[in-house]
Amino acid sequence: MDNLLNTQKAIAQAFGYGIDKLNDTGTVKFADTLMNMPIDEVQGLMDQLMKGAHKIKVDGLSAKVGMEFIAQMPVAIATIKAYQLAKANGDKTFESSLALETDGKTNGFALKTQLFPFPDEAKHREWSQKAGVLIGEEKIAEAVDGPTAMFEKIDDSYETLIKSDEMPKNMEEMIVKVKKAEAKARRSDKKKASTLQVSDYLSTLAAGKSNSIKPMIENGKVTDEGRNLAKQPFMKDNYGSGKTSLKRGVGVDMSNKFVDAALQGMNGGKKGPEYTIVMEMVGSRMTTEELQTALIHKGAQSVTVDVKTVDGGTMEMRLDRAVAAIYAESYGVAMSEVLDTELSHLHDINNVMNNSFKIMFRLYEKMYDAKVKEATTKGKGRLTVDAETKIIRELANVFPAIQGPLSKGRLDGIAIFDDGNAEGSDKAQTRVKNKGQKSFSVQTVRKKFKEAMSAGSVIPIHFLDGAIMAVMMKDKRFTNVFDALVMSPEDAAAYSVEYNRLFAKFTNEWDLLGAISDALAESIEAAGPKLLAEINKENFELGTGLTSGGGKQMKYWTGKKFEPISLVGYQDKVQEAAVENKKLVDKYRYEDRTTHQMVLGTDGGHTETGNGKLKKDILGSLKEVTETVALTKSIDELNKCKD
């Protein structure tokens, strides 16, 4: 094996060193120390881990070792032995079966930033860079020392959210924010009896120096606590979760430490603020011993408590939900607001996608039900398998589906649906007699396509992620773990370049919003005026920006108020959005751009040269629209031209 740098990365990774988060200098130092360490000492590090250690330190650098790489450690030790032997014998190569894993930077979000560019140019360049896409000569030049070094200099997605002006920077600011929300709820007769007095519990946590909530920012830097707070909401938001789901998720994630801290107080440890709050909520319902036993053997969900409300009363809740609510109504609400401020454009796109697929399904369902009714009448009350199969085939061209990045049309594209039992089918029973036995009933259940909830904004992105990996797999020797590559260090640089090239190619060429607009238009045209008039007045709920109900005409959110709109009118809105989005994609498509979505130190970059200075300096002509070059080479050439 002659690719020493990537071998060093693989060895460092096997021992828990985060190669995708740190620059090559640290990786080389960590791995070089291991590779030149007496082999019995290297083996000793592994023995430490087998005995339960979670961290190791090598030459001042520490690494957290997770189980995902533990199987690679013996292979890494064997590689170190082979390296040391080759070095002693003066050989320049050695053999190893060690693997290296490299992952993309928030793949789903990265795909969305390039498929749906932010209208605000500065914001688009900023969020693209966080996702590993550098647009323009100036941004590309920032990566001259390698992309991982560059990424260390900028705030990543999680850090950006925590540092947002919308996010309280400490507990005191959070309490002020929560009190404002509580004051508003107190003025509402409907809400005051069911809104928790969260600020009181936060004040207790602040006064008692809580162990369950650590500072989010220290010395101007986002802490691990802050990153962990932002990570799950960011990922869930990317997959279309609503505000309620997001804040509840934050509450559940943060509440585990709270209950653990309370248990420590019951076990004779420090009686911190978490212990105080739990004992206050439980009151006289249970003794401390009973509570401790319940928490250990049955969990917090088995304990009922009384929680303070803003009207001065109390509300009965399960302990796990009460604790989760403290964080959900504080940190959860704050994170939801931050995401809505920073990523409102992507939220709007999510709504357009989900609404469009829901409309397509409603139209399909109406046409399907009409044909089923007709077939059932002809079948004298029975729907045969052949009859239903015929219906499904006849309506295939209006099924809620779009053309995918690898498909020829809608029929082999991306379909968005759920499934379930057809209404009333669980009541269909038939009496059957078996020879020599009494008769018995057989229940017939007919399955039916159902409307998907928010899958319309999620599945196409997953599909694109999978399409890139599917094309990557052709004629290559690697294993994928979702969107990560597990490969030989020898192949790592070339494969990362290829992945980044495909990432750029597909996000440039696949017009997802255009495909949705086209499919929606085809479905509306196939439905006809009578069905459109019927469904326009139907009571059904769609996402933000589009609503219908109570026998009234469907309405569209203009940004200021709801105004009546027809399905045809909404389709026009979707088409307008698709056209504007395509203009933005094309705008950035013809700029110099380097993709480092799949990060691998100084290697792995894919540079596309557009109509900017970078193309003229390097290529000297505009004969080709794109050119693939390694980032380090392109920057070297650029510097020569400037000299």
XYZ file of C-alpha atoms in Angstrom:
643
model
C 0.000 0.000 0.000
C 1.619 3.280 -1.085
C -1.016 5.799 -0.002
C 0.500 6.641 3.371
C -1.671 9.663 4.245
C -4.973 7.832 3.805
C -3.530 4.811 5.616
C -2.729 7.131 8.508
C -6.315 8.406 8.417
C -7.654 4.848 8.510
C -5.437 3.950 11.479
C -6.426 7.114 13.361
C -10.089 6.416 12.635
C -9.810 2.814 13.873
C -8.602 4.164 17.210
C -11.503 6.634 17.446
C -9.931 9.808 16.087
C -12.539 11.879 14.187
C -10.851 12.343 10.839
C -13.860 14.031 9.235
C -13.952 16.785 11.855
C -10.248 17.629 12.170
C -7.522 18.686 9.765
C -4.813 16.398 8.457
C -2.132 17.793 10.789
C -3.786 16.333 13.867
C -4.607 13.096 12.064
C -1.013 12.599 10.917
C 0.366 13.387 14.373
C -2.037 10.954 16.048
C -1.464 8.148 13.517
C 2.287 8.704 13.187
C 2.697 8.309 16.932
C 0.770 5.027 16.840
C 2.654 3.730 13.791
C 6.026 4.284 15.444
C 5.026 3.119 18.904
C 6.263 -0.303 20.099
C 3.632 -2.787 19.036
C 3.051 -4.075 22.570
C 2.157 -0.518 23.653
C -0.300 -0.218 20.767
C -1.832 -3.526 21.836
C -2.004 -2.136 25.371
C -4.245 0.714 24.155
C -6.677 -1.810 22.759
C -6.567 -3.770 26.016
C -7.561 -0.579 27.870
C -10.614 -0.222 25.651
C -11.576 -3.863 26.112
C -11.571 -3.238 29.870
C -14.092 -0.403 29.544
C -12.079 2.737 28.818
C -13.885 5.198 26.532
C -10.962 7.478 25.688
C -7.334 7.078 24.787
C -4.599 9.703 24.641
C -1.773 9.622 22.140
C 0.868 12.360 22.088
C -1.504 14.855 23.727
C -4.394 14.073 21.386
C -7.417 12.301 22.805
C -9.850 10.065 20.941
C -13.259 8.761 21.909
C -13.676 5.198 20.756
C -17.125 4.038 19.732
C -18.191 0.499 18.920
C -18.607 1.359 15.237
C -14.822 1.170 14.718
C -13.841 -1.336 17.392
C -13.662 -4.209 14.872
C -11.159 -2.235 12.813
C -8.706 -1.885 15.669
C -7.118 -5.365 15.357
C -6.770 -4.746 11.604
C -5.137 -1.388 12.346
C -2.674 -3.063 14.725
C -1.820 -5.638 12.042
C -1.298 -2.759 9.585
C 1.060 -1.026 12.013
C 3.049 -4.279 12.312
C 3.260 -4.526 8.507
C 4.322 -0.878 8.247
C 7.031 -1.238 10.882
C 8.369 -4.389 9.208
C 8.406 -2.713 5.773
C 10.160 0.313 7.235
C 12.800 -1.874 8.928
C 13.445 -3.740 5.665
C 13.608 -0.583 3.591
C 10.470 -1.478 1.628
C 8.305 1.331 0.243
C 5.076 -0.658 0.162
C 3.218 -3.024 2.443
C -0.073 -4.912 2.330
C -3.100 -4.336 4.513
C -6.848 -5.034 4.534
C -7.577 -1.906 6.594
C -10.670 0.072 5.570
C -11.331 3.804 5.718
C -14.787 5.316 6.144
C -15.639 8.795 4.938
C -19.037 10.403 5.245
C -20.868 13.330 3.698
C -21.588 16.562 5.558
C -25.311 16.452 6.468
C -26.189 14.868 3.123
C -29.930 15.464 3.093
C -29.582 19.116 4.018
C -26.693 19.580 1.583
C -28.811 18.178 -1.264
C -31.645 20.564 -0.404
C -29.390 23.628 -0.367
C -28.287 22.879 -3.929
C -31.674 21.728 -5.253
C -33.441 24.748 -3.723
C -30.991 27.687 -3.468
C -31.841 30.444 -0.976
C -33.133 33.582 -2.744
C -30.797 35.613 -0.496
C -27.416 35.190 -2.218
C -25.294 35.732 0.901
C -27.360 33.215 2.841
C -27.105 30.667 0.025
C -23.324 30.937 -0.153
C -23.059 30.724 3.645
C -25.237 27.625 4.079
C -23.763 25.968 0.980
C -20.298 26.312 2.481
C -21.484 24.672 5.719
C -22.758 21.797 3.582
C -19.414 21.438 1.798
C -20.111 23.402 -1.394
C -17.874 26.412 -2.055
C -19.287 28.833 -4.625
C -17.100 31.446 -6.314
C -13.365 32.007 -6.554
C -13.152 33.711 -3.162
C -14.825 30.823 -1.330
C -12.721 28.231 -3.163
C -9.533 30.079 -2.220
C -10.512 29.775 1.462
C -9.883 26.031 1.179
C -6.274 26.384 0.010
C -5.062 24.646 3.190
C -7.529 21.816 2.738
C -11.288 21.721 3.265
C -11.183 20.281 6.781
C -8.900 23.118 7.895
C -11.290 25.574 6.257
C -14.332 23.975 7.876
C -12.664 24.399 11.270
C -12.552 28.163 10.700
C -16.278 28.567 10.072
C -19.283 27.769 12.211
C -20.957 24.558 11.090
C -24.737 24.167 10.898
C -25.182 23.281 14.582
C -22.938 26.099 15.798
C -24.738 28.601 13.582
C -28.104 27.690 15.096
C -26.845 27.932 18.690
C -25.217 31.324 17.990
C -28.346 32.699 16.328
C -29.749 35.931 17.776
C -33.022 34.071 18.345
C -31.359 31.590 20.720
C -30.990 32.597 24.407
C -27.307 32.455 25.334
C -27.744 31.427 28.979
C -30.355 30.245 31.465
C -31.230 33.781 32.570
C -32.112 34.808 29.002
C -34.114 31.609 28.573
C -36.140 32.327 31.716
C -36.988 35.838 30.454
C -38.128 34.388 27.117
C -40.277 31.703 28.761
C -41.889 34.205 31.156
C -43.068 36.292 28.191
C -44.768 33.243 26.684
C -46.329 32.375 30.040
C -47.673 35.914 30.496
C -49.355 35.641 27.095
C -50.869 32.247 27.985
C -52.086 33.623 31.317
C -54.284 36.124 29.437
C -56.026 33.277 27.596
C -58.856 31.484 29.400
C -58.320 28.476 27.118
C -54.573 28.143 27.713
C -53.835 29.288 31.263
C -55.019 26.100 32.984
C -53.016 23.839 30.667
C -49.786 25.862 30.280
C -46.997 24.789 32.625
C -45.178 27.294 34.812
C -41.872 26.249 33.264
C -40.022 29.419 34.350
C -40.250 28.384 38.021
C -38.556 25.071 37.304
C -35.895 26.755 35.156
C -35.218 29.226 37.974
C -34.712 26.325 40.389
C -32.291 24.686 37.944
C -30.362 27.962 37.517
C -30.144 28.682 41.251
C -29.012 25.141 42.035
C -26.360 25.037 39.288
C -27.955 22.176 37.400
C -25.838 19.219 36.331
C -28.354 18.318 33.611
C -27.992 21.603 31.695
C -24.514 22.751 30.763
C -23.637 26.084 29.072
C -24.291 26.100 25.318
C -21.520 28.614 24.646
C -18.254 29.115 26.553
C -15.600 31.678 25.638
C -17.378 32.387 22.375
C -17.345 28.731 21.292
C -20.289 26.362 21.088
C -19.868 23.518 23.577
C -20.615 19.818 23.015
C -23.835 20.457 24.965
C -24.808 23.126 22.462
C -23.997 20.949 19.458
C -26.004 18.062 20.910
C -28.959 20.382 21.506
C -28.962 21.565 17.885
C -28.185 18.263 16.151
C -31.470 16.358 16.450
C -33.789 19.342 15.782
C -31.689 20.231 12.730
C -31.906 16.693 11.351
C -35.625 16.368 12.109
C -36.338 19.776 10.584
C -34.577 18.680 7.417
C -36.985 15.758 7.178
C -40.094 17.888 7.522
C -40.946 17.542 11.225
C -43.440 20.090 12.522
C -42.802 22.550 15.350
C -44.631 20.437 17.933
C -42.621 17.356 17.042
C -39.350 19.309 17.108
C -39.851 20.824 20.543
C -41.057 17.533 22.016
C -37.992 15.826 20.607
C -35.725 18.348 22.341
C -37.632 17.781 25.571
C -37.254 14.010 25.455
C -33.550 14.181 24.524
C -32.716 16.565 27.383
C -34.924 14.956 30.037
C -32.852 11.765 30.430
C -30.021 13.585 32.212
C -32.566 15.271 34.491
C -33.994 12.013 35.826
C -30.489 10.549 36.268
C -29.448 13.616 38.295
C -32.567 13.300 40.481
C -31.824 9.615 41.122
C -28.315 10.473 42.296
C -29.857 12.571 45.064
C -32.083 9.670 46.092
C -29.081 7.313 46.119
C -27.172 9.415 48.635
C -25.393 11.651 46.125
C -25.696 15.393 45.657
C -29.269 16.588 46.127
C -29.245 19.003 43.226
C -32.061 21.078 41.733
C -33.336 18.116 39.697
C -33.907 16.182 42.922
C -35.663 19.194 44.451
C -38.008 19.595 41.457
C -38.933 15.894 41.277
C -39.660 15.667 45.012
C -41.815 18.811 44.777
C -43.780 17.371 41.832
C -44.301 14.018 43.568
C -45.303 15.603 46.879
C -47.113 13.187 49.150
C -47.989 10.735 46.354
C -44.972 8.498 47.099
C -42.183 8.142 49.616
C -38.609 8.663 48.443
C -37.998 4.911 48.629
C -41.122 4.130 46.585
C -40.172 6.748 44.011
C -36.625 5.433 43.735
C -37.867 1.860 43.227
C -40.367 2.968 40.584
C -37.790 4.976 38.647
C -35.231 2.162 38.661
C -37.557 -0.708 37.799
C -40.369 0.908 35.787
C -39.033 4.256 34.631
C -40.302 7.839 34.918
C -43.372 7.001 32.819
C -44.713 4.945 35.757
C -44.756 7.919 38.148
C -47.652 10.400 38.321
C -46.886 13.941 39.532
C -48.539 17.352 39.934
C -47.064 20.139 37.812
C -47.576 23.880 38.330
C -49.592 25.807 35.732
C -49.538 29.538 34.932
C -52.989 30.112 36.489
C -51.615 29.174 39.909
C -53.034 25.665 39.885
C -51.564 22.254 39.122
C -52.010 19.635 36.426
C -51.571 15.878 36.758
C -48.948 14.394 34.407
C -46.563 11.499 34.029
C -43.129 12.405 35.363
C -41.339 11.710 32.081
C -43.706 14.025 30.208
C -43.520 16.719 32.884
C -39.713 16.809 32.771
C -39.684 16.718 28.970
C -42.157 19.619 28.920
C -39.749 21.806 30.928
C -37.216 21.578 28.140
C -39.720 21.405 25.273
C -41.350 24.700 26.264
C -37.982 26.422 26.688
C -35.107 25.047 24.619
C -37.458 23.211 22.260
C -39.466 26.340 21.438
C -36.269 28.375 21.034
C -34.725 25.844 18.624
C -37.926 25.703 16.593
C -37.944 29.494 16.242
C -34.264 29.577 15.284
C -34.801 26.992 12.557
C -37.829 28.878 11.265
C -35.783 32.072 11.048
C -32.677 30.585 9.468
C -34.294 28.039 7.143
C -37.737 29.478 6.368
C -37.075 29.177 2.620
C -36.569 25.411 2.874
C -39.673 25.168 5.076
C -41.680 26.870 2.326
C -40.301 24.395 -0.223
C -41.234 21.492 2.077
C -44.798 22.782 2.222
C -45.034 23.128 -1.553
C -43.778 19.555 -2.011
C -46.037 18.046 0.641
C -49.116 19.985 -0.476
C -48.569 18.997 -4.097
C -48.309 15.291 -3.319
C -51.358 15.480 -1.040
C -53.408 17.108 -3.813
C -52.206 14.477 -6.288
C -53.258 11.726 -3.910
C -56.693 13.268 -3.262
C -57.336 13.445 -6.995
C -56.139 9.863 -7.495
C -58.227 8.625 -4.576
C -61.379 10.252 -5.950
C -60.868 8.697 -9.359
C -59.997 5.325 -7.793
C -63.078 5.307 -5.529
C -65.358 6.154 -8.466
C -63.986 3.263 -10.509
C -64.182 0.865 -7.540
C -67.820 1.830 -7.028
C -68.555 1.167 -10.692
C -66.716 -2.181 -10.667
C -68.426 -3.264 -7.433
C -71.833 -2.524 -8.930
C -71.024 -4.623 -11.973
C -69.721 -7.368 -9.716
C -72.975 -7.416 -7.752
C -71.427 -6.106 -4.558
C -68.032 -7.777 -4.948
C -64.710 -6.331 -6.134
C -62.511 -8.967 -7.705
C -58.714 -8.932 -7.682
C -58.678 -8.690 -11.466
C -61.067 -5.739 -11.433
C -58.990 -3.816 -8.890
C -55.738 -4.594 -10.719
C -57.303 -3.204 -13.892
C -58.304 -0.009 -12.065
C -54.824 0.499 -10.648
C -53.263 0.071 -14.087
C -55.758 2.445 -15.701
C -54.929 5.165 -13.150
C -51.161 4.607 -13.076
C -50.530 7.810 -15.024
C -52.204 9.915 -12.297
C -50.738 8.130 -9.263
C -48.947 10.568 -6.888
C -45.505 10.032 -8.408
C -42.820 12.121 -10.120
C -39.932 11.508 -12.466
C -36.817 10.631 -10.460
C -33.132 11.372 -11.120
C -32.606 7.949 -12.742
C -36.058 7.320 -14.205
C -37.539 7.859 -17.646
C -40.878 9.149 -16.404
C -43.434 9.001 -13.599
C -44.188 5.279 -13.892
C -40.640 4.282 -12.903
C -40.089 7.346 -10.742
C -40.761 8.243 -7.109
C -44.198 7.418 -5.687
C -45.414 8.994 -2.438
C -48.073 6.997 -0.578
C -48.899 4.973 2.495
C -51.114 1.933 2.756
C -53.805 0.597 5.043
C -57.085 -1.281 5.131
C -59.851 -0.086 2.860
C -62.794 1.409 4.750
C -65.304 -1.260 5.729
C -63.179 -4.125 4.473
C -62.670 -5.453 8.006
C -66.409 -6.172 8.155
C -66.453 -8.464 5.135
C -66.817 -12.020 6.437
C -67.495 -15.310 4.691
C -68.783 -18.522 6.239
C -66.669 -21.498 5.208
C -67.449 -25.208 5.755
C -64.643 -27.697 5.998
C -65.297 -31.434 5.490
C -66.003 -33.114 8.793
C -65.859 -29.845 10.768
C -68.206 -27.082 11.753
C -68.384 -23.960 9.623
C -66.199 -20.967 10.541
C -65.807 -17.370 9.464
C -63.031 -16.023 7.254
C -62.498 -12.291 7.381
C -61.515 -10.576 4.157
C -59.313 -7.487 4.414
C -58.659 -5.394 1.353
C -55.578 -3.169 1.358
C -55.719 0.307 -0.104
C -53.333 3.122 -0.904
C -53.416 5.866 1.733
C -52.226 9.440 1.782
C -48.695 9.969 3.095
C -48.297 12.691 5.713
C -45.030 14.590 5.185
C -43.199 12.060 3.043
C -43.427 14.268 -0.043
C -40.599 16.489 1.175
C -38.484 13.592 2.466
C -38.616 10.586 0.131
C -37.395 12.410 -3.015
C -34.293 13.587 -1.112
C -33.622 10.054 0.180
C -34.144 8.790 -3.348
C -31.574 11.215 -4.742
C -29.110 10.297 -1.991
C -29.562 6.631 -2.927
C -29.310 7.363 -6.661
C -25.895 8.974 -6.201
C -24.698 5.961 -4.227
C -26.166 3.526 -6.781
C -24.216 5.154 -9.609
C -21.119 5.261 -7.383
C -21.246 1.488 -6.880
C -20.774 0.643 -10.545
C -17.357 -0.941 -11.150
C -15.984 0.135 -7.750
C -14.790 -1.810 -4.731
C -16.361 -0.356 -1.612
C -19.167 -0.952 0.862
C -21.626 1.760 1.719
C -23.227 2.454 5.071
C -26.154 4.610 3.955
C -24.339 7.611 2.436
C -20.895 6.777 3.841
C -18.149 5.012 1.876
C -16.134 2.195 3.460
C -13.178 1.534 1.177
C -9.485 0.875 0.834
C -7.311 3.888 1.694
C -5.822 3.483 -1.780
C -9.184 4.323 -3.358
C -10.295 6.980 -0.895
C -9.204 10.135 -2.716
C -10.479 9.034 -6.121
C -13.793 7.770 -4.759
C -14.400 10.965 -2.777
C -13.772 13.038 -5.909
C -16.206 10.847 -7.844
C -18.893 11.101 -5.157
C -18.552 14.882 -5.074
C -18.722 14.989 -8.880
C -21.960 12.999 -8.872
C -23.361 15.152 -6.070
C -22.756 18.252 -8.186
C -24.046 16.605 -11.368
C -27.350 15.400 -9.929
C -28.138 18.579 -7.988
C -27.446 20.590 -11.159
C -29.438 18.408 -13.526
C -32.430 17.034 -11.578
C -35.196 19.637 -11.405
C -37.148 18.194 -8.467
C -39.580 21.088 -8.078
C -40.145 21.101 -11.831
C -40.927 17.367 -11.755
C -43.494 17.942 -8.988
C -45.073 20.840 -10.902
C -45.370 18.730 -14.070
C -46.902 15.775 -12.225
C -49.404 18.001 -10.417
C -50.444 19.603 -13.712
C -50.991 16.166 -15.311
C -53.108 15.000 -12.352
C -55.272 18.135 -12.403
C -55.798 17.848 -16.146
C -56.805 14.184 -15.842
C -59.267 14.923 -13.024
C -61.529 17.150 -15.118
C -63.672 20.191 -14.116
C -66.361 18.255 -12.207
C -63.941 16.496 -9.862
C -61.902 19.683 -9.369
C -65.002 21.603 -8.327
C -65.888 18.857 -5.872
C -62.461 18.598 -4.235
C -62.008 22.391 -4.054
C -64.817 22.496 -1.488
C -63.911 19.369 0.406
C -62.883 19.454 4.043
C -59.257 18.364 4.177
C -56.086 19.709 5.751
C -52.873 20.474 3.953
C -49.618 21.958 5.202
C -48.822 25.571 5.986
C -49.650 27.846 3.099
C -52.674 25.906 1.873
C -55.881 25.057 3.693
C -59.440 23.977 3.059
C -62.403 23.087 5.184
C -65.967 23.583 6.322
C -67.377 23.386 2.825
C -65.564 26.572 1.864
C -63.193 27.130 -0.994
C -59.546 26.202 -0.560
C -57.388 29.088 0.652
C -53.764 30.014 0.102
C -51.450 31.851 2.535
C -50.020 34.890 0.749
C -47.600 35.800 3.520
C -50.077 38.232 5.050
C -53.473 36.539 4.907
C -55.393 33.587 3.483
C -57.029 34.165 0.117
C -59.324 31.830 -1.886
C -57.593 29.768 -4.541
C -58.516 26.848 -6.788
C -56.443 23.744 -7.382
C -55.590 25.071 -10.820
C -54.580 28.360 -9.229
C -52.370 26.560 -6.731
C -50.755 24.542 -9.491
C -49.896 27.859 -11.158
C -48.219 28.929 -7.902
C -46.200 25.702 -7.829
C -45.159 26.202 -11.443
C -44.075 29.791 -10.707
C -42.019 28.533 -7.744
C -40.420 25.856 -9.940
C -39.469 28.396 -12.617
C -37.931 30.785 -10.079
C -36.072 27.926 -8.409
C -34.634 26.772 -11.748
C -33.318 30.285 -12.389
C -31.471 30.205 -9.070
C -30.027 26.737 -9.729
C -28.776 27.869 -13.154
C -27.336 31.044 -11.663
C -25.006 29.133 -9.346
C -24.480 26.307 -11.807
C -22.381 28.541 -14.040
C -20.196 29.901 -11.255
C -16.893 28.364 -10.204
C -17.786 25.792 -7.592
C -15.938 23.185 -5.564
C -17.865 20.372 -3.902
C -16.435 18.882 -0.707
C -19.672 17.329 0.473
C -17.820 14.035 0.960
C -14.910 15.270 3.055
C -11.487 13.637 3.053
C -8.840 16.065 4.254
C -6.961 17.795 1.429
C -8.189 15.159 -1.031
C -11.550 14.462 -2.529
C -12.586 17.834 -3.928
C -14.445 18.177 -7.206
C -14.139 21.572 -8.887
C -16.564 22.682 -11.579
C -15.402 25.727 -13.470
C -18.042 28.065 -14.779
C -17.757 31.435 -16.467
C -15.639 32.989 -13.721
C -11.969 33.909 -13.461
C -10.966 30.479 -12.199
C -11.908 28.879 -15.508
C -10.064 31.447 -17.599
C -6.925 31.273 -15.469
C -6.718 27.488 -15.387
C -8.121 26.341 -18.704
C -7.472 29.386 -20.853
C -10.717 28.868 -22.751
C -14.458 28.413 -22.358
C -14.743 25.329 -24.580
C -16.133 23.112 -21.798
C -18.803 23.920 -19.275
C -17.195 21.816 -16.545
C -13.783 20.418 -15.753
C -12.904 18.016 -12.953
C -9.697 18.840 -11.111
C -8.327 18.158 -7.637
C -8.800 21.166 -5.363
C -5.142 21.437 -4.362
C -4.092 21.400 -8.010
C -6.612 24.043 -9.000
C -5.508 26.382 -6.217
C -1.825 25.838 -7.074
C -2.536 26.757 -10.685
C -4.572 29.756 -9.601
C -1.724 31.031 -7.449
C 0.760 30.599 -10.324
C -1.480 32.653 -12.577
C -1.714 35.411 -9.991
C 2.073 35.457 -9.590
